[in-house]
Short mmCIF file of C-alpha atoms in Angstrom, two decimals:
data_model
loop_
_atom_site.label_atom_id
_atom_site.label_comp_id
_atom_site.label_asym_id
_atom_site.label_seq_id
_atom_site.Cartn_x
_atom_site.Cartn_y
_atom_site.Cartn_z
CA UNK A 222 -1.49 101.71 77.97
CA UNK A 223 0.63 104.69 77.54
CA UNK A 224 -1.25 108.58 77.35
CA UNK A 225 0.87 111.07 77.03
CA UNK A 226 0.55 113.81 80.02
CA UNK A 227 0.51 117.23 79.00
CA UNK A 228 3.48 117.79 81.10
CA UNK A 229 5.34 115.35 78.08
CA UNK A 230 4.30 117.78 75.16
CA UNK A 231 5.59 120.81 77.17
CA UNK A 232 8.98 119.42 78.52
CA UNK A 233 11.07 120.28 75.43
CA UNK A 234 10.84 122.03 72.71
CA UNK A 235 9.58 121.02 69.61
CA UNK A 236 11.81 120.09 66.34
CA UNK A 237 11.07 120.48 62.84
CA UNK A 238 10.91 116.92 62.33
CA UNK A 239 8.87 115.88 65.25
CA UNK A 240 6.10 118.12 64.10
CA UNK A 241 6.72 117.91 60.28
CA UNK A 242 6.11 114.18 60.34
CA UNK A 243 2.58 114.13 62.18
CA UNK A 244 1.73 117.15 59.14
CA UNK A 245 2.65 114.87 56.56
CA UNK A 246 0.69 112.00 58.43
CA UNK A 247 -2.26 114.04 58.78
CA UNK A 248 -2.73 115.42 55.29
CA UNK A 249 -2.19 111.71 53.85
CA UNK A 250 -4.86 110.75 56.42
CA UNK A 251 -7.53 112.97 55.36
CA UNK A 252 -6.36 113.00 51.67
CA UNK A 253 -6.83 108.44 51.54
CA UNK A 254 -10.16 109.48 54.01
CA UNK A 255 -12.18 111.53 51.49
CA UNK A 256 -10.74 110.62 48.10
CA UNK A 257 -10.94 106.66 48.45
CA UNK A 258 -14.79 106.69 50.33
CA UNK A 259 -16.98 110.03 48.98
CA UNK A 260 -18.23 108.25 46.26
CA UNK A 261 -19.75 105.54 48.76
CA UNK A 262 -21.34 108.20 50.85
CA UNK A 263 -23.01 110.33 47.66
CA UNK A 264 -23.79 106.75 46.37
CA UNK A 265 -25.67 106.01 49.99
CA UNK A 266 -27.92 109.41 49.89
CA UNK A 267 -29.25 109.42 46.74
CA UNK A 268 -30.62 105.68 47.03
CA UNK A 269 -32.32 106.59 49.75
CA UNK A 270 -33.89 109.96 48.09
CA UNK A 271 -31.01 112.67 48.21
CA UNK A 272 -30.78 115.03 44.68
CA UNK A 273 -27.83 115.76 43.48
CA UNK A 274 -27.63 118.98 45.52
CA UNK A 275 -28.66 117.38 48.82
CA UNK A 276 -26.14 114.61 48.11
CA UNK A 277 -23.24 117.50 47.77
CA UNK A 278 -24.95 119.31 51.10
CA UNK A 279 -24.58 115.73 53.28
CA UNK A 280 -21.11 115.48 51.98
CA UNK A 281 -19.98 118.51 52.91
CA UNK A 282 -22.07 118.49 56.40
CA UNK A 283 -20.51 115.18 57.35
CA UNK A 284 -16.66 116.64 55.98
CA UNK A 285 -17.01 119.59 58.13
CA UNK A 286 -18.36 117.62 61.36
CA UNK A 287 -15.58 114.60 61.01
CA UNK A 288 -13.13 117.87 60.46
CA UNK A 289 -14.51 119.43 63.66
CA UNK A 290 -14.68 116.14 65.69
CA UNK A 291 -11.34 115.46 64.98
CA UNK A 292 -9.89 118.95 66.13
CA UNK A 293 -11.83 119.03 69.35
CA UNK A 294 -10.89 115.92 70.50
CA UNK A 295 -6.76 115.62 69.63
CA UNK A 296 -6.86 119.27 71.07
CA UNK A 297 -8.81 118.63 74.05
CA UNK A 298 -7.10 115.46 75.37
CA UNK A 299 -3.95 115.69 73.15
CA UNK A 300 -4.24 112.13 72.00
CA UNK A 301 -4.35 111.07 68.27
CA UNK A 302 -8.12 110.48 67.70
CA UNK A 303 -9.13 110.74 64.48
CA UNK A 304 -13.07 110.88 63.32
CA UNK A 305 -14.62 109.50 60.09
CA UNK A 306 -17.52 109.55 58.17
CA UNK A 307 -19.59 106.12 58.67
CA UNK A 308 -18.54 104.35 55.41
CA UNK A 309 -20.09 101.13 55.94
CA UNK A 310 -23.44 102.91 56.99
CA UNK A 311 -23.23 104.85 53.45
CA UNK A 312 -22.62 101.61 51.96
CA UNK A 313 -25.96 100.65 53.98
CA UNK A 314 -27.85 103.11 52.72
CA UNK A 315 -26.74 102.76 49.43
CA UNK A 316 -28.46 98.93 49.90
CA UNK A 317 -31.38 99.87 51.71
CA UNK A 318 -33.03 102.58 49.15
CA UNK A 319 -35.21 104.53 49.76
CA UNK A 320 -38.15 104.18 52.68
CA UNK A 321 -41.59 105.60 53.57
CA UNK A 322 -41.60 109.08 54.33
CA UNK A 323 -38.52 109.62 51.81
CA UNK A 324 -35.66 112.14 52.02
CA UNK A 325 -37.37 113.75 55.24
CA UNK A 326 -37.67 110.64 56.64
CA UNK A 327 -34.07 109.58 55.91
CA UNK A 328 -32.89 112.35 57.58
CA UNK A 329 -35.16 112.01 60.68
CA UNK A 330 -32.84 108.76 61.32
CA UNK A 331 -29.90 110.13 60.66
CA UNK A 332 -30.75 112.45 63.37
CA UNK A 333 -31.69 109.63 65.84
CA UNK A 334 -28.92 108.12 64.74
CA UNK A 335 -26.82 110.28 66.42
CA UNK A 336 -29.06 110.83 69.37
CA UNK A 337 -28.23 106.65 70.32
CA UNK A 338 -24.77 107.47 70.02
CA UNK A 339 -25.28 110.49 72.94
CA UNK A 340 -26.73 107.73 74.82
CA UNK A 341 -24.75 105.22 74.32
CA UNK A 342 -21.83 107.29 75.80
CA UNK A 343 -23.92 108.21 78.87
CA UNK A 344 -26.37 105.03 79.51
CA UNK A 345 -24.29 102.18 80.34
CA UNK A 346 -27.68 99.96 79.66
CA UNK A 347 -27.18 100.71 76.34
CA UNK A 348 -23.76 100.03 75.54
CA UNK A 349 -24.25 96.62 77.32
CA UNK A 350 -27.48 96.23 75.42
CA UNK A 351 -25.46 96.73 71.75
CA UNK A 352 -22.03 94.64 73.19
CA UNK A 353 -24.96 91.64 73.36
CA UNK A 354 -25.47 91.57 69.58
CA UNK A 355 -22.84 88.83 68.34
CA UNK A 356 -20.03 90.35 66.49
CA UNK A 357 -20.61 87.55 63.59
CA UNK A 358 -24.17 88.55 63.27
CA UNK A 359 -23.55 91.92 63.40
CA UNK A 360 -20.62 91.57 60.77
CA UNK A 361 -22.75 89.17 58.31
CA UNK A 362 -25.39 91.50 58.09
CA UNK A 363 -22.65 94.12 57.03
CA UNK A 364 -20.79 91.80 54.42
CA UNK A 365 -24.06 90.90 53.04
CA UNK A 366 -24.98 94.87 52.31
CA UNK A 367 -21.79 95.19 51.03
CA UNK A 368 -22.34 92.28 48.82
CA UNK A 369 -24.39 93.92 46.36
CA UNK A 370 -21.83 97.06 46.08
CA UNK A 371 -19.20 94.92 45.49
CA UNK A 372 -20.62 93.52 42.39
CA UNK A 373 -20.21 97.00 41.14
CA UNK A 374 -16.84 96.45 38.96
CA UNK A 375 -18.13 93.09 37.76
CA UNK A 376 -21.45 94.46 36.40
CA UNK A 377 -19.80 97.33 35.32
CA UNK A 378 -17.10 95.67 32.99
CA UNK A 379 -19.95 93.70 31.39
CA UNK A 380 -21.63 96.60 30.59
CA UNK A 381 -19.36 99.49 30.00
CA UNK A 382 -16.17 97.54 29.59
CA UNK A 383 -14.36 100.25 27.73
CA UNK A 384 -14.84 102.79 30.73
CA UNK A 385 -14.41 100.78 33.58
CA UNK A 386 -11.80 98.56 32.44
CA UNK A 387 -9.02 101.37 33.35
CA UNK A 388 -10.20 102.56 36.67
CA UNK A 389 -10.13 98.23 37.82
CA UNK A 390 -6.56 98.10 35.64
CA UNK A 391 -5.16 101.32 37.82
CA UNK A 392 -6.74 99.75 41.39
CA UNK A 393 -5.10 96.24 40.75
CA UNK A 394 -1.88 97.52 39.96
CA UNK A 395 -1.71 99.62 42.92
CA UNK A 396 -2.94 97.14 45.06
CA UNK A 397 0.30 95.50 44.08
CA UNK A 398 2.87 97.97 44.68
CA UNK A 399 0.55 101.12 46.61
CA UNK A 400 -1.69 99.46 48.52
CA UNK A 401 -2.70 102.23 50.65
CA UNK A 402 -3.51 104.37 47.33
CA UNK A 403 -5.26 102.00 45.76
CA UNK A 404 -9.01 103.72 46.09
CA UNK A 405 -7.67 106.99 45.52
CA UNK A 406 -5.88 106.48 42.72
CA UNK A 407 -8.97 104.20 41.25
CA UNK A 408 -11.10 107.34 41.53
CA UNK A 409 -8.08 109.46 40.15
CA UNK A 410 -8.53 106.93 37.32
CA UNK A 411 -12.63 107.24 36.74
CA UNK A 412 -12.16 111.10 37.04
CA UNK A 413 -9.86 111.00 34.01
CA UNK A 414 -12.46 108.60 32.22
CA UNK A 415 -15.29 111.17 33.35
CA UNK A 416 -13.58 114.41 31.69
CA UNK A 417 -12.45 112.61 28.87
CA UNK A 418 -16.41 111.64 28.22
CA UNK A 419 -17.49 114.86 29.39
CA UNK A 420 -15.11 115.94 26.38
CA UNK A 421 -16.41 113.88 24.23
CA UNK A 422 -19.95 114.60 24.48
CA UNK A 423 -19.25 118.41 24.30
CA UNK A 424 -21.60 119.01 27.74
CA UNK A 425 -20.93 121.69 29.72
CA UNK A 426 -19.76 122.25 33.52
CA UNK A 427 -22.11 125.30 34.79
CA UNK A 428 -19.84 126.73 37.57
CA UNK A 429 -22.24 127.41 39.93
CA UNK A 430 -23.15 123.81 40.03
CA UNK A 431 -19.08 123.96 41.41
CA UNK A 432 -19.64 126.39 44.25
CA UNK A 433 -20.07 124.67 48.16
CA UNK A 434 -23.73 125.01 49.14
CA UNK A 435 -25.71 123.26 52.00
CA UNK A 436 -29.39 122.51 52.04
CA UNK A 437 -31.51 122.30 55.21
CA UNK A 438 -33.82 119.42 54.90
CA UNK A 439 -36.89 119.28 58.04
CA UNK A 440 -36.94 115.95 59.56
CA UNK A 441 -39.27 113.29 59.88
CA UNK A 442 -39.78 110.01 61.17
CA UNK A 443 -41.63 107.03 59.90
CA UNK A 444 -41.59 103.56 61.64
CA UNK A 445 -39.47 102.19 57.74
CA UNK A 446 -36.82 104.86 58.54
CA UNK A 447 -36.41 103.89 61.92
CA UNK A 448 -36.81 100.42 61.68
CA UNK A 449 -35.23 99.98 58.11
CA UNK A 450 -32.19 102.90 58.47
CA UNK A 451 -31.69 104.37 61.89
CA UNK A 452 -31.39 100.72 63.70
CA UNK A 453 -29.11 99.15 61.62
CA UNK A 454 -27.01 102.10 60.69
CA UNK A 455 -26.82 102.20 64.41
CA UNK A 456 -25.49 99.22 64.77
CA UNK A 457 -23.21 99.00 61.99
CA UNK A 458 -21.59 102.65 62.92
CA UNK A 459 -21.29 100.82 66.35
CA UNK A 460 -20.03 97.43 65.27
CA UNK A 461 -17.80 98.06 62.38
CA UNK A 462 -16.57 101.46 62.68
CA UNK A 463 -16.11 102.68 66.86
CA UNK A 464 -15.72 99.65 68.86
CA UNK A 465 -12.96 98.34 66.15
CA UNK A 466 -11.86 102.06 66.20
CA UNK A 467 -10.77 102.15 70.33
CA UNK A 468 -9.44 98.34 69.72
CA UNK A 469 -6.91 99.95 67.00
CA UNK A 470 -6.00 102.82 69.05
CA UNK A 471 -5.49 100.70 72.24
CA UNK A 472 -3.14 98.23 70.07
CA UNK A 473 -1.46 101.62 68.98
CA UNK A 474 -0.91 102.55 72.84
CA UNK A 475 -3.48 104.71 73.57
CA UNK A 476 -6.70 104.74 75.37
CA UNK A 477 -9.20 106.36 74.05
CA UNK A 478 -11.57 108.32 76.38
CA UNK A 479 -15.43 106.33 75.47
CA UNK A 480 -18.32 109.10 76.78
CA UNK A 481 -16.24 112.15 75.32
CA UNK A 482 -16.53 110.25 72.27
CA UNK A 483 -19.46 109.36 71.69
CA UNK A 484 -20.57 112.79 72.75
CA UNK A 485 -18.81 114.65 70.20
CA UNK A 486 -19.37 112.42 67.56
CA UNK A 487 -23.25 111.81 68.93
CA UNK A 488 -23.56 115.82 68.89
CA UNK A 489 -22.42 115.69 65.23
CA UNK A 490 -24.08 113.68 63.68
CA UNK A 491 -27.27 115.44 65.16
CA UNK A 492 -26.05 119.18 64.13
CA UNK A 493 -24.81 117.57 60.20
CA UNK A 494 -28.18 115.44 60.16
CA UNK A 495 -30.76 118.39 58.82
CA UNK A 496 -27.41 119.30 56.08
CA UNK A 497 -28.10 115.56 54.85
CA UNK A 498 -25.31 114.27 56.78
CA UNK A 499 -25.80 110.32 57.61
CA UNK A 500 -23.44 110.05 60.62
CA UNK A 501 -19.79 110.40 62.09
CA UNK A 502 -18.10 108.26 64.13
CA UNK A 503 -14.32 106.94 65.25
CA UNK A 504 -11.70 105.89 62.73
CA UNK A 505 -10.28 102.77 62.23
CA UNK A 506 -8.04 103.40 59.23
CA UNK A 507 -7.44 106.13 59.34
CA UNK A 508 -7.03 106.49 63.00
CA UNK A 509 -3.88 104.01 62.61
CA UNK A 510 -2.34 106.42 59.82
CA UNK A 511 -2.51 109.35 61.82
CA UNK A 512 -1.45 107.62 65.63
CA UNK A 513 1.31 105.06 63.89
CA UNK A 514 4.60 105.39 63.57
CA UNK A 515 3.80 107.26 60.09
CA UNK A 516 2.94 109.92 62.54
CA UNK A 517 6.68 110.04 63.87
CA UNK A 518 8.69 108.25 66.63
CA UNK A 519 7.23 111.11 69.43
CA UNK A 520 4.48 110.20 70.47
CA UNK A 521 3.34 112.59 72.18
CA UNK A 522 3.10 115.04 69.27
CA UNK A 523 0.98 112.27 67.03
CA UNK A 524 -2.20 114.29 68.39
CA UNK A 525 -0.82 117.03 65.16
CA UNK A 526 -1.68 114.24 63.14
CA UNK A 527 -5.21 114.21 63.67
CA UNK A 528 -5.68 117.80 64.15
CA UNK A 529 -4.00 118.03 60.62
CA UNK A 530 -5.91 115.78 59.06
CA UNK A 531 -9.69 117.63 60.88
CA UNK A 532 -8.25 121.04 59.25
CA UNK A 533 -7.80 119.84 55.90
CA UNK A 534 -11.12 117.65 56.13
CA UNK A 535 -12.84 120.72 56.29
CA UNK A 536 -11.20 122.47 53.40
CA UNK A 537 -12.31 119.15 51.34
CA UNK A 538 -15.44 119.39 52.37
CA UNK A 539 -15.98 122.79 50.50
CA UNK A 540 -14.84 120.31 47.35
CA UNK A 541 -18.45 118.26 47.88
CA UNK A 542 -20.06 120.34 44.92
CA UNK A 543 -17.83 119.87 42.67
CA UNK A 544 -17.65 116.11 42.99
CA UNK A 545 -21.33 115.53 43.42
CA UNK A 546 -21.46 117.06 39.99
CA UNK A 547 -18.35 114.89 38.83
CA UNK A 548 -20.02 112.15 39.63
CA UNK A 549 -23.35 112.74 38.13
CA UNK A 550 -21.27 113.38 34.56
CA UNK A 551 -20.31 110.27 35.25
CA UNK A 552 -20.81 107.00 31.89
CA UNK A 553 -22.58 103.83 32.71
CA UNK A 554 -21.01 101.58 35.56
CA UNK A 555 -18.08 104.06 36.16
CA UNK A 556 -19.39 104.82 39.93
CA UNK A 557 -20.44 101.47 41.06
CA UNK A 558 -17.05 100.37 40.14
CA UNK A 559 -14.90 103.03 41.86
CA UNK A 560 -17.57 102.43 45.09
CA UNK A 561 -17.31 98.51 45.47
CA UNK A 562 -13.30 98.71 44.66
CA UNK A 563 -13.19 100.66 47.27
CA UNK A 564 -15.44 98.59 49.89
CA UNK A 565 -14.30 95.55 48.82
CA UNK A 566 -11.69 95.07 51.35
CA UNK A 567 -14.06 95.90 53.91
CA UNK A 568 -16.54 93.14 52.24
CA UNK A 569 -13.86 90.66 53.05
CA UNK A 570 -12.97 91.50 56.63
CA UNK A 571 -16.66 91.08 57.62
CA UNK A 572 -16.83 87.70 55.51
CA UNK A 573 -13.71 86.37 57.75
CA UNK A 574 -14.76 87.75 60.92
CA UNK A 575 -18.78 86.51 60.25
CA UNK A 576 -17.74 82.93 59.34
CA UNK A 577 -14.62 82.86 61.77
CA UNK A 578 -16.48 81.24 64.70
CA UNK A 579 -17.48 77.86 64.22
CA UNK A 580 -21.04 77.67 66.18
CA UNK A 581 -22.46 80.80 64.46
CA UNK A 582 -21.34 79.69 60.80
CA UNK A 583 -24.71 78.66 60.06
CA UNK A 584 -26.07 81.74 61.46
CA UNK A 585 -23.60 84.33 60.03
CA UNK A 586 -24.45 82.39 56.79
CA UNK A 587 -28.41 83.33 57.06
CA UNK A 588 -28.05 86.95 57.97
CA UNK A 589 -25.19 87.73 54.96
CA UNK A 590 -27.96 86.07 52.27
CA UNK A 591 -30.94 87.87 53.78
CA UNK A 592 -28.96 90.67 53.52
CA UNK A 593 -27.79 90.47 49.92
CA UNK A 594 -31.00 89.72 49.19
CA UNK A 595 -32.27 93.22 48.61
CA UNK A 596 -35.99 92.29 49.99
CA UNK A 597 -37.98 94.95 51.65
CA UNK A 598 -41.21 93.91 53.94
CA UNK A 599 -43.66 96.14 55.56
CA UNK A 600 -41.31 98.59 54.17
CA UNK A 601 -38.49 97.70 55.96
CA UNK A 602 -35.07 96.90 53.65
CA UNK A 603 -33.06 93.53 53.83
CA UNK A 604 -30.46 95.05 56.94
CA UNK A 605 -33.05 94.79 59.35
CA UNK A 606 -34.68 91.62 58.06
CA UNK A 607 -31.31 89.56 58.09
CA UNK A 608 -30.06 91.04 61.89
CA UNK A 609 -33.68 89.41 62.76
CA UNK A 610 -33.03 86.21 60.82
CA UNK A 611 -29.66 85.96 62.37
CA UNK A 612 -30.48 86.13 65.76
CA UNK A 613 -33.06 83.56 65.20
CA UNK A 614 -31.19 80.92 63.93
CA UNK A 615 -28.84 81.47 65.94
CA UNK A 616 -30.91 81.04 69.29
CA UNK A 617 -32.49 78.11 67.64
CA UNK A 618 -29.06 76.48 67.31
CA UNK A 619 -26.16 77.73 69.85
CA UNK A 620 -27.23 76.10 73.45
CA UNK A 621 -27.85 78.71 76.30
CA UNK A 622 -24.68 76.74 77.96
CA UNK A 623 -22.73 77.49 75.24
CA UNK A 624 -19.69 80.24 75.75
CA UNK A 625 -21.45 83.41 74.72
CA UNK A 626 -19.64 85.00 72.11
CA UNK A 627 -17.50 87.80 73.16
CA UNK A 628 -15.73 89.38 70.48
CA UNK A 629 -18.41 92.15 70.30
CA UNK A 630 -19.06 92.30 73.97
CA UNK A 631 -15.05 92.23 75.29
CA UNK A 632 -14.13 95.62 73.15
CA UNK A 633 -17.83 97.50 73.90
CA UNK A 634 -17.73 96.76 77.27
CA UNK A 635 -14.05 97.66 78.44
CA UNK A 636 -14.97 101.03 76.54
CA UNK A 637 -18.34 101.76 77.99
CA UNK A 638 -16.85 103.61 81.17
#
């Protein structure tokens, strides 16, 4: 696969147009990023014990470290790698709720969270360990948490249909003809319905409840955190959001460089964890905005794409305030809508790629219903319980002759190096 050398970028000189395009591609990347997904990730901390201010610190931790990520890494090896905030794990958390030890405890396995991603970058054990997890277990037990989220514009039009109606009107129609948009301009759409009941009900925004703050939360671990949050958020940062992350950029032409990875985003996650951040990790969307041909026809400049998009990250993530407070104005079913609009594309990748091989079916079937259950035991929420569940049936059914699965293993393990 093609890198780009640094004796490439130097050779000639740069035009407007081969730098204004990667700009343009980076600022669109950042802007779809963070408008079409914060609501998931304030949604995921306060279910599992965040307030409202802790929500808005996490936000803006996790902004600033996807920002950072993002800069060091297109900088460093001049490639267009683009980091993210773990949406799918927010989504987790959002279906997990809250576990023994609370807030403190949340955090402790955000922290460890990003501790396994250090080592999976420099224990090759590890890696090998996760790539043996089979990719329609490990994707069944994310459509089934994303289940319940999903139901979000359903419930919500039965209760509030007034509200709600308009923000699921706006994200159909531009589903039609702005696809890409579509989340944005659905939460473009609930902000309008917010400030027009905000005006309505004459309350007050206090502007200091609008000014960027972060709040330093000690850590804690209890065996429900680790078991119930830090192993499958693990896994689902791993399985859904970096390993599909290096296949995009490697169908886009580039190779992405695994340990340096994992390091920075590993280190991250660690330094935003005690802010209230749940995790960062390698882009899949957005990575293809900001290293596709959006990002111009040189590409050896794309890495200004990601770069771009890491600056202005950071400049939203002084915005996390303000919408933590937006969204707590917020009328009845207004949130869950804009959040399972917005995951419900990724609800039905994971449904197709759980049910798309034949053996595991049965399996994939088990661990999406345990996992839409919503059950917690010994503590431990429905994530865990299903990934178990899965793996059970599973080696009950599939013969230890059969062809092991390897659409997990193939991507983790070419990577691990």
């Amino acid at each position: 696969m093609t890198r780009p050398s640094p004796a490439s970028d130097a050779s000639a000189p740069a035009s407007p147009g081969s730098v204004t395009a990667p700009v343009l591609a980076g600022i669109t990347s950042a802007l779809v990023a963070f408008s079409s997904a914060f609501v998931v990730v304030l949604t995921g901390l306060a279910a599992v014990g965040a307030t409202p201010g802790q929500a808005a610190s996490g936000l803006l931790a996790v902004s600033v470290a996807m920002g950072l990520g993002s800069i060091v890494l297109s900088l460093r090896f001049r490639l267009p790698i683009t980091i993210a905030w773990s949406t799918p794990g927010a989504a987790l958390l959002a279906a997990t709720g809250a576990v023994d030890g609370g807030w403190p405890a949340a955090v402790g396995a955000f922290g460890l969270v990003g501790l396994l991603i250090v080592l999976t970058g420099w224990v090759r054990p590890l890696g090998a360990l996760m790539a043996r997890i089979p990719a329609s277990i490990a994707q069944a037990m994310l459509a089934g948490v994303l289940l319940q989220l999903c139901l979000g514009p359903v419930l919500g039009l039965a209760a509030n249909p007034l509200e709600v109606a308009p923000v699921v009107l706006v994200w159909l129609l531009a589903m039609r003809f702005l696809p890409r948009w579509a989340s944005p301009l659905a939460f473009a759409a609930a902000a309008v319905v917010i400030v027009a009941h905000v005006a309505a009900s004459g309350r007050g925004v206090p502007l200091a409840a609008l000014v960027p703050h972060a709040e330093l939360t000690s850590p804690t671990l209890t065996v429900g955190a680790v078991v119930g949050i830090a192993l499958p958020l693990y896994l689902v940062t791993m399985a859904s959001q970096n390993v599909p992350g290096v296949a995009v950029m490697r169908g886009l032409g580039y190779e992405v460089p695994w340990r340096p990875t994992m390091l920075v985003t590993g280190i991250g996650s660690l330094l935003a964890a005690p802010l209230g951040g749940h995790g960062i990790n390698l882009a899949a969307i957005s990575a293809a905005l900001a290293a596709g041909p959006e990002a111009g026809p040189d590409r050896s400049r794309r890495w200004i794409a990601s770069c771009t998009s890491g600056v202005l990250m950071v400049v939203l993530g002084l915005l996390a305030a303000a919408c933590a407070h937006l969204i707590a104005l917020a009328p009845e079913g207004v949130v869950p809508a804009v959040a399972g609009l917005a995951l419900l594309g990724t609800f039905v990748s994971s449904a197709r790629a759980a049910l798309a091989e034949p053996r595991d079916q049965l399996a994939a079937g088990v661990t999406l219903l345990v996992a839409a259950s919503g059950i917690a035991v010994a503590g431990v929420g429905a994530a865990f319980w299903a990934l178990v569940a899965g793996l059970v049936v599973r080696g009950v059914l599939v013969s230890r002759r059969a062809p092991r699965d390897g659409a997990g293993r193939g991507a983790a393990g070419r990577d691990d190096r």
